[in-house]
Amino acid sequence: MALRCSLLGGGRTAVRGCLRRLSSQTGERHTALYDFHVHHGGKMVDFAGWQLPAVYGGMTPMQSTAHTRSQASLFDVSHMLQWNLAGRDTNECLEHICVADVQGIKDNRGTLSVLTNENGGIIDDFIINRLDQNRLYIVSNAGNAEKDIAHIKPIMEDFVKSGKDVAFSVLEDVSLLALQGPRSAAVLAEGTPYDLSGVSFMSGFTAELFGLAECRVTRCGYTGEDGFEISVPSKHAVALSERLLAACGGDTCKLAGLAARDTLRLEAGLCLHGSDIDDSTTPIEAGLAWCIGKRRREAWNFIGGSIIGKQLKEKPTRRRVGFVSTGPVARAGCKILDQEGTEIGHVTSGAPSPTLSKNVAMGYIATKYAKAGTAVTLQVRQRKIDSATAKMPFVPANYFIA
């Protein structure tokens, strides 16, 4: 796959050029599948500066959510930033800026991690995949691309100046498809001889799909279901999408948009950066302490590590928890009150759950109220809705383990 720009190895001019290109991508941006979405009845909306389908004609978001939970759905997530990190000192460099035990990731395996700032806040979350001993393939949020690169660039430059071997390159002309649902493996199997029964959650491989192109496939996704994220050359993105939709008789896999994807990830208890996590929330507050590698907890030698380590030991003053309710939906910004009417937190995401036939939400609440089952009140406009804290995920995960 071609590289958009190499941030290191080309000097400061290359770095500045890449940042200019990213910062100039303002306004309306299209993925390689834009016309394909419109042709199939996609209602296009703005998401982080990209025109992406919210829904498709013929299926409501609730129907699309249900189809994903029972069959398979195809999402265009090409707005995500795909990049490579390469060099013999790759592990050391990435471990300086994120919480993962990078050196412990085996070839063709991956993990979720977070990029942290000096205060322990979450700059971004991303998936790290190891291609081989000296190469990592990483997928992060496109909405944070410029911010991420501006944070990483000087750190990389300092590593290179000190004699370290590391290069950061953003992938160009590649799209990303998310095939999600319990039937996703059956759909993908029609396009590859690769034995998917041996590929566990967060494992990956590189193979030709449907005779079209060599793709990077990772068994993961952001719905709580079994599924695959497929990095494919953009010139083959439409053809690959058509082959996936036609697989298994043509009724198994259907297109799905942002509305269903947001409901699915909320039912799965998964965070959306900018809503449920941001630069001011730490992994401990967000319930993401499991992302911090066991070996990393010995030295806490990553940016913000001392603050995060102290917070893990002493406990945070607030925590991200789930809520269930009926009646009006509590959405982002709604206040959370105790039984006396005192504000004790706020909702960050909320929606009706088609799977559970009730409303679900997540948000931050004072730690002493965080225990599952604690009665609280959600203030939805002028109404006060009885609720209770709940464990997440709301819908049990269905990840495949070989």
mmCIF file with all atom_site columns, N, CA and C in Angstrom, residues 43 45 53-56 59-69 72-75 77 180 222-225 254-268 270 351-355:
data_model
loop_
_atom_site.group_PDB
_atom_site.id
_atom_site.type_symbol
_atom_site.label_atom_id
_atom_site.label_alt_id
_atom_site.label_comp_id
_atom_site.label_asym_id
_atom_site.label_entity_id
_atom_site.label_seq_id
_atom_site.pdbx_PDB_ins_code
_atom_site.Cartn_x
_atom_site.Cartn_y
_atom_site.Cartn_z
_atom_site.occupancy
_atom_site.B_iso_or_equiv
_atom_site.pdbx_formal_charge
_atom_site.auth_seq_id
_atom_site.auth_comp_id
_atom_site.auth_asym_id
_atom_site.auth_atom_id
_atom_site.pdbx_PDB_model_num
ATOM 1   N N  . LYS A 1 43  ? -28.348 8.015   3.617  1.00 0.00 ? 43  LYS A N  1
ATOM 2   C CA . LYS A 1 43  ? -28.589 9.422   3.978  1.00 0.00 ? 43  LYS A CA 1
ATOM 3   C C  . LYS A 1 43  ? -27.290 9.952   4.557  1.00 0.00 ? 43  LYS A C  1
ATOM 4   N N  . VAL A 1 45  ? -24.503 12.348  6.180  1.00 0.00 ? 45  VAL A N  1
ATOM 5   C CA . VAL A 1 45  ? -24.410 13.390  7.196  1.00 0.00 ? 45  VAL A CA 1
ATOM 6   C C  . VAL A 1 45  ? -22.936 13.685  7.469  1.00 0.00 ? 45  VAL A C  1
ATOM 7   N N  . PRO A 1 53  ? -22.744 7.772   5.694  1.00 0.00 ? 53  PRO A N  1
ATOM 8   C CA . PRO A 1 53  ? -24.167 7.418   5.781  1.00 0.00 ? 53  PRO A CA 1
ATOM 9   C C  . PRO A 1 53  ? -24.622 7.245   7.225  1.00 0.00 ? 53  PRO A C  1
ATOM 10  N N  . ALA A 1 54  ? -25.715 7.901   7.587  1.00 0.00 ? 54  ALA A N  1
ATOM 11  C CA . ALA A 1 54  ? -26.294 7.711   8.915  1.00 0.00 ? 54  ALA A CA 1
ATOM 12  C C  . ALA A 1 54  ? -27.225 6.512   8.910  1.00 0.00 ? 54  ALA A C  1
ATOM 13  N N  . VAL A 1 55  ? -28.045 6.430   7.869  1.00 0.00 ? 55  VAL A N  1
ATOM 14  C CA . VAL A 1 55  ? -28.979 5.316   7.693  1.00 0.00 ? 55  VAL A CA 1
ATOM 15  C C  . VAL A 1 55  ? -29.087 5.032   6.200  1.00 0.00 ? 55  VAL A C  1
ATOM 16  N N  . TYR A 1 56  ? -29.711 3.893   5.888  1.00 0.00 ? 56  TYR A N  1
ATOM 17  C CA . TYR A 1 56  ? -29.993 3.539   4.500  1.00 0.00 ? 56  TYR A CA 1
ATOM 18  C C  . TYR A 1 56  ? -31.495 3.375   4.335  1.00 0.00 ? 56  TYR A C  1
ATOM 19  N N  . MET A 1 59  ? -34.314 0.493   5.850  1.00 0.00 ? 59  MET A N  1
ATOM 20  C CA . MET A 1 59  ? -34.039 -0.051  7.181  1.00 0.00 ? 59  MET A CA 1
ATOM 21  C C  . MET A 1 59  ? -33.905 1.089   8.183  1.00 0.00 ? 59  MET A C  1
ATOM 22  N N  . THR A 1 60  ? -34.616 0.989   9.282  1.00 0.00 ? 60  THR A N  1
ATOM 23  C CA . THR A 1 60  ? -34.450 1.962   10.352 1.00 0.00 ? 60  THR A CA 1
ATOM 24  C C  . THR A 1 60  ? -33.182 1.620   11.135 1.00 0.00 ? 60  THR A C  1
ATOM 25  N N  . PRO A 1 61  ? -32.673 2.577   11.907 1.00 0.00 ? 61  PRO A N  1
ATOM 26  C CA . PRO A 1 61  ? -31.508 2.258   12.746 1.00 0.00 ? 61  PRO A CA 1
ATOM 27  C C  . PRO A 1 61  ? -31.756 1.076   13.679 1.00 0.00 ? 61  PRO A C  1
ATOM 28  N N  . MET A 1 62  ? -32.980 0.957   14.208 1.00 0.00 ? 62  MET A N  1
ATOM 29  C CA . MET A 1 62  ? -33.284 -0.152  15.106 1.00 0.00 ? 62  MET A CA 1
ATOM 30  C C  . MET A 1 62  ? -33.261 -1.481  14.367 1.00 0.00 ? 62  MET A C  1
ATOM 31  N N  . GLN A 1 63  ? -33.786 -1.497  13.124 1.00 0.00 ? 63  GLN A N  1
ATOM 32  C CA . GLN A 1 63  ? -33.755 -2.719  12.316 1.00 0.00 ? 63  GLN A CA 1
ATOM 33  C C  . GLN A 1 63  ? -32.324 -3.076  11.948 1.00 0.00 ? 63  GLN A C  1
ATOM 34  N N  . SER A 1 64  ? -31.531 -2.072  11.629 1.00 0.00 ? 64  SER A N  1
ATOM 35  C CA . SER A 1 64  ? -30.140 -2.305  11.262 1.00 0.00 ? 64  SER A CA 1
ATOM 36  C C  . SER A 1 64  ? -29.344 -2.832  12.451 1.00 0.00 ? 64  SER A C  1
ATOM 37  N N  . THR A 1 65  ? -29.617 -2.298  13.632 1.00 0.00 ? 65  THR A N  1
ATOM 38  C CA . THR A 1 65  ? -28.961 -2.791  14.844 1.00 0.00 ? 65  THR A CA 1
ATOM 39  C C  . THR A 1 65  ? -29.312 -4.261  15.075 1.00 0.00 ? 65  THR A C  1
ATOM 40  N N  . ALA A 1 66  ? -30.586 -4.592  14.948 1.00 0.00 ? 66  ALA A N  1
ATOM 41  C CA . ALA A 1 66  ? -31.037 -5.969  15.154 1.00 0.00 ? 66  ALA A CA 1
ATOM 42  C C  . ALA A 1 66  ? -30.420 -6.903  14.113 1.00 0.00 ? 66  ALA A C  1
ATOM 43  N N  . HIS A 1 67  ? -30.320 -6.441  12.869 1.00 0.00 ? 67  HIS A N  1
ATOM 44  C CA . HIS A 1 67  ? -29.730 -7.281  11.822 1.00 0.00 ? 67  HIS A CA 1
ATOM 45  C C  . HIS A 1 67  ? -28.263 -7.565  12.124 1.00 0.00 ? 67  HIS A C  1
ATOM 46  N N  . THR A 1 68  ? -27.559 -6.561  12.614 1.00 0.00 ? 68  THR A N  1
ATOM 47  C CA . THR A 1 68  ? -26.147 -6.760  12.958 1.00 0.00 ? 68  THR A CA 1
ATOM 48  C C  . THR A 1 68  ? -26.004 -7.779  14.084 1.00 0.00 ? 68  THR A C  1
ATOM 49  N N  . ARG A 1 69  ? -26.882 -7.729  15.056 1.00 0.00 ? 69  ARG A N  1
ATOM 50  C CA . ARG A 1 69  ? -26.817 -8.655  16.184 1.00 0.00 ? 69  ARG A CA 1
ATOM 51  C C  . ARG A 1 69  ? -27.152 -10.097 15.771 1.00 0.00 ? 69  ARG A C  1
ATOM 52  N N  . ALA A 1 72  ? -25.253 -10.072 9.697  1.00 0.00 ? 72  ALA A N  1
ATOM 53  C CA . ALA A 1 72  ? -24.004 -9.339  9.447  1.00 0.00 ? 72  ALA A CA 1
ATOM 54  C C  . ALA A 1 72  ? -24.309 -8.016  8.778  1.00 0.00 ? 72  ALA A C  1
ATOM 55  N N  . SER A 1 73  ? -23.533 -7.013  9.103  1.00 0.00 ? 73  SER A N  1
ATOM 56  C CA . SER A 1 73  ? -23.678 -5.688  8.496  1.00 0.00 ? 73  SER A CA 1
ATOM 57  C C  . SER A 1 73  ? -22.316 -5.172  8.067  1.00 0.00 ? 73  SER A C  1
ATOM 58  N N  . LEU A 1 74  ? -22.344 -4.306  7.061  1.00 0.00 ? 74  LEU A N  1
ATOM 59  C CA . LEU A 1 74  ? -21.110 -3.724  6.527  1.00 0.00 ? 74  LEU A CA 1
ATOM 60  C C  . LEU A 1 74  ? -21.114 -2.219  6.760  1.00 0.00 ? 74  LEU A C  1
ATOM 61  N N  . PHE A 1 75  ? -20.091 -1.738  7.426  1.00 0.00 ? 75  PHE A N  1
ATOM 62  C CA . PHE A 1 75  ? -19.941 -0.316  7.741  1.00 0.00 ? 75  PHE A CA 1
ATOM 63  C C  . PHE A 1 75  ? -18.728 0.243   7.014  1.00 0.00 ? 75  PHE A C  1
ATOM 64  N N  . VAL A 1 77  ? -15.869 2.625   7.504  1.00 0.00 ? 77  VAL A N  1
ATOM 65  C CA . VAL A 1 77  ? -15.159 3.364   8.554  1.00 0.00 ? 77  VAL A CA 1
ATOM 66  C C  . VAL A 1 77  ? -13.846 3.924   8.004  1.00 0.00 ? 77  VAL A C  1
ATOM 67  N N  . GLN A 1 180 ? -19.448 -6.763  10.468 1.00 0.00 ? 180 GLN A N  1
ATOM 68  C CA . GLN A 1 180 ? -19.770 -7.063  11.863 1.00 0.00 ? 180 GLN A CA 1
ATOM 69  C C  . GLN A 1 180 ? -21.025 -7.929  11.992 1.00 0.00 ? 180 GLN A C  1
ATOM 70  N N  . TYR A 1 222 ? -16.262 -2.494  16.551 1.00 0.00 ? 222 TYR A N  1
ATOM 71  C CA . TYR A 1 222 ? -16.703 -1.662  17.667 1.00 0.00 ? 222 TYR A CA 1
ATOM 72  C C  . TYR A 1 222 ? -18.202 -1.818  17.899 1.00 0.00 ? 222 TYR A C  1
ATOM 73  N N  . THR A 1 223 ? -18.667 -3.073  17.821 1.00 0.00 ? 223 THR A N  1
ATOM 74  C CA . THR A 1 223 ? -20.093 -3.352  18.009 1.00 0.00 ? 223 THR A CA 1
ATOM 75  C C  . THR A 1 223 ? -20.352 -4.338  19.137 1.00 0.00 ? 223 THR A C  1
ATOM 76  N N  . GLY A 1 224 ? -19.296 -4.999  19.633 1.00 0.00 ? 224 GLY A N  1
ATOM 77  C CA . GLY A 1 224 ? -19.473 -6.055  20.616 1.00 0.00 ? 224 GLY A CA 1
ATOM 78  C C  . GLY A 1 224 ? -19.726 -7.407  19.985 1.00 0.00 ? 224 GLY A C  1
ATOM 79  N N  . GLU A 1 225 ? -19.874 -7.434  18.656 1.00 0.00 ? 225 GLU A N  1
ATOM 80  C CA . GLU A 1 225 ? -20.100 -8.683  17.938 1.00 0.00 ? 225 GLU A CA 1
ATOM 81  C C  . GLU A 1 225 ? -18.805 -9.206  17.329 1.00 0.00 ? 225 GLU A C  1
ATOM 82  N N  . LYS A 1 254 ? -25.912 -6.776  5.107  1.00 0.00 ? 254 LYS A N  1
ATOM 83  C CA . LYS A 1 254 ? -26.569 -5.551  4.644  1.00 0.00 ? 254 LYS A CA 1
ATOM 84  C C  . LYS A 1 254 ? -25.758 -4.332  5.072  1.00 0.00 ? 254 LYS A C  1
ATOM 85  N N  . LEU A 1 255 ? -25.919 -3.255  4.324  1.00 0.00 ? 255 LEU A N  1
ATOM 86  C CA . LEU A 1 255 ? -25.238 -2.012  4.656  1.00 0.00 ? 255 LEU A CA 1
ATOM 87  C C  . LEU A 1 255 ? -25.827 -1.401  5.929  1.00 0.00 ? 255 LEU A C  1
ATOM 88  N N  . ALA A 1 256 ? -24.974 -0.796  6.733  1.00 0.00 ? 256 ALA A N  1
ATOM 89  C CA . ALA A 1 256 ? -25.417 -0.127  7.958  1.00 0.00 ? 256 ALA A CA 1
ATOM 90  C C  . ALA A 1 256 ? -24.661 1.185   8.109  1.00 0.00 ? 256 ALA A C  1
ATOM 91  N N  . GLY A 1 257 ? -25.280 2.137   8.799  1.00 0.00 ? 257 GLY A N  1
ATOM 92  C CA . GLY A 1 257 ? -24.683 3.464   8.921  1.00 0.00 ? 257 GLY A CA 1
ATOM 93  C C  . GLY A 1 257 ? -24.323 3.847   10.336 1.00 0.00 ? 257 GLY A C  1
ATOM 94  N N  . LEU A 1 258 ? -24.013 5.127   10.498 1.00 0.00 ? 258 LEU A N  1
ATOM 95  C CA . LEU A 1 258 ? -23.528 5.649   11.772 1.00 0.00 ? 258 LEU A CA 1
ATOM 96  C C  . LEU A 1 258 ? -24.532 5.491   12.911 1.00 0.00 ? 258 LEU A C  1
ATOM 97  N N  . ALA A 1 259 ? -25.825 5.631   12.615 1.00 0.00 ? 259 ALA A N  1
ATOM 98  C CA . ALA A 1 259 ? -26.833 5.558   13.679 1.00 0.00 ? 259 ALA A CA 1
ATOM 99  C C  . ALA A 1 259 ? -26.822 4.190   14.340 1.00 0.00 ? 259 ALA A C  1
ATOM 100 N N  . ALA A 1 260 ? -26.801 3.138   13.520 1.00 0.00 ? 260 ALA A N  1
ATOM 101 C CA . ALA A 1 260 ? -26.759 1.784   14.079 1.00 0.00 ? 260 ALA A CA 1
ATOM 102 C C  . ALA A 1 260 ? -25.433 1.527   14.777 1.00 0.00 ? 260 ALA A C  1
ATOM 103 N N  . ARG A 1 261 ? -24.349 2.007   14.192 1.00 0.00 ? 261 ARG A N  1
ATOM 104 C CA . ARG A 1 261 ? -23.033 1.769   14.785 1.00 0.00 ? 261 ARG A CA 1
ATOM 105 C C  . ARG A 1 261 ? -22.932 2.410   16.169 1.00 0.00 ? 261 ARG A C  1
ATOM 106 N N  . ASP A 1 262 ? -23.514 3.598   16.327 1.00 0.00 ? 262 ASP A N  1
ATOM 107 C CA . ASP A 1 262 ? -23.448 4.266   17.630 1.00 0.00 ? 262 ASP A CA 1
ATOM 108 C C  . ASP A 1 262 ? -24.269 3.504   18.664 1.00 0.00 ? 262 ASP A C  1
ATOM 109 N N  . THR A 1 263 ? -25.436 3.010   18.272 1.00 0.00 ? 263 THR A N  1
ATOM 110 C CA . THR A 1 263 ? -26.252 2.234   19.196 1.00 0.00 ? 263 THR A CA 1
ATOM 111 C C  . THR A 1 263 ? -25.558 0.937   19.578 1.00 0.00 ? 263 THR A C  1
ATOM 112 N N  . LEU A 1 264 ? -24.956 0.270   18.598 1.00 0.00 ? 264 LEU A N  1
ATOM 113 C CA . LEU A 1 264 ? -24.267 -0.998  18.840 1.00 0.00 ? 264 LEU A CA 1
ATOM 114 C C  . LEU A 1 264 ? -23.100 -0.811  19.814 1.00 0.00 ? 264 LEU A C  1
ATOM 115 N N  . ARG A 1 265 ? -22.303 0.239   19.603 1.00 0.00 ? 265 ARG A N  1
ATOM 116 C CA . ARG A 1 265 ? -21.142 0.435   20.493 1.00 0.00 ? 265 ARG A CA 1
ATOM 117 C C  . ARG A 1 265 ? -21.592 0.850   21.885 1.00 0.00 ? 265 ARG A C  1
ATOM 118 N N  . LEU A 1 266 ? -22.735 1.568   21.974 1.00 0.00 ? 266 LEU A N  1
ATOM 119 C CA . LEU A 1 266 ? -23.249 1.956   23.292 1.00 0.00 ? 266 LEU A CA 1
ATOM 120 C C  . LEU A 1 266 ? -23.781 0.729   24.028 1.00 0.00 ? 266 LEU A C  1
ATOM 121 N N  . GLU A 1 267 ? -24.521 -0.132  23.337 1.00 0.00 ? 267 GLU A N  1
ATOM 122 C CA . GLU A 1 267 ? -24.990 -1.373  23.954 1.00 0.00 ? 267 GLU A CA 1
ATOM 123 C C  . GLU A 1 267 ? -23.812 -2.221  24.433 1.00 0.00 ? 267 GLU A C  1
ATOM 124 N N  . ALA A 1 268 ? -22.689 -2.125  23.696 1.00 0.00 ? 268 ALA A N  1
ATOM 125 C CA . ALA A 1 268 ? -21.488 -2.884  24.048 1.00 0.00 ? 268 ALA A CA 1
ATOM 126 C C  . ALA A 1 268 ? -20.650 -2.200  25.116 1.00 0.00 ? 268 ALA A C  1
ATOM 127 N N  . LEU A 1 270 ? -18.903 0.574   24.866 1.00 0.00 ? 270 LEU A N  1
ATOM 128 C CA . LEU A 1 270 ? -17.641 1.061   24.315 1.00 0.00 ? 270 LEU A CA 1
ATOM 129 C C  . LEU A 1 270 ? -17.645 2.580   24.196 1.00 0.00 ? 270 LEU A C  1
ATOM 130 N N  . ALA A 1 351 ? -29.075 6.304   24.455 1.00 0.00 ? 351 ALA A N  1
ATOM 131 C CA . ALA A 1 351 ? -29.927 5.957   23.320 1.00 0.00 ? 351 ALA A CA 1
ATOM 132 C C  . ALA A 1 351 ? -30.883 4.846   23.713 1.00 0.00 ? 351 ALA A C  1
ATOM 133 N N  . PRO A 1 352 ? -31.995 4.681   22.951 1.00 0.00 ? 352 PRO A N  1
ATOM 134 C CA . PRO A 1 352 ? -32.836 3.500   23.158 1.00 0.00 ? 352 PRO A CA 1
ATOM 135 C C  . PRO A 1 352 ? -32.067 2.261   22.696 1.00 0.00 ? 352 PRO A C  1
ATOM 136 N N  . SER A 1 353 ? -32.186 1.167   23.418 1.00 0.00 ? 353 SER A N  1
ATOM 137 C CA . SER A 1 353 ? -31.537 -0.081  23.035 1.00 0.00 ? 353 SER A CA 1
ATOM 138 C C  . SER A 1 353 ? -32.551 -1.004  22.365 1.00 0.00 ? 353 SER A C  1
ATOM 139 N N  . PRO A 1 354 ? -32.426 -1.231  21.061 1.00 0.00 ? 354 PRO A N  1
ATOM 140 C CA . PRO A 1 354 ? -33.344 -2.159  20.380 1.00 0.00 ? 354 PRO A CA 1
ATOM 141 C C  . PRO A 1 354 ? -33.215 -3.581  20.914 1.00 0.00 ? 354 PRO A C  1
ATOM 142 N N  . THR A 1 355 ? -32.023 -3.947  21.339 1.00 0.00 ? 355 THR A N  1
ATOM 143 C CA . THR A 1 355 ? -31.775 -5.301  21.820 1.00 0.00 ? 355 THR A CA 1
ATOM 144 C C  . THR A 1 355 ? -32.432 -5.553  23.165 1.00 0.00 ? 355 THR A C  1
#
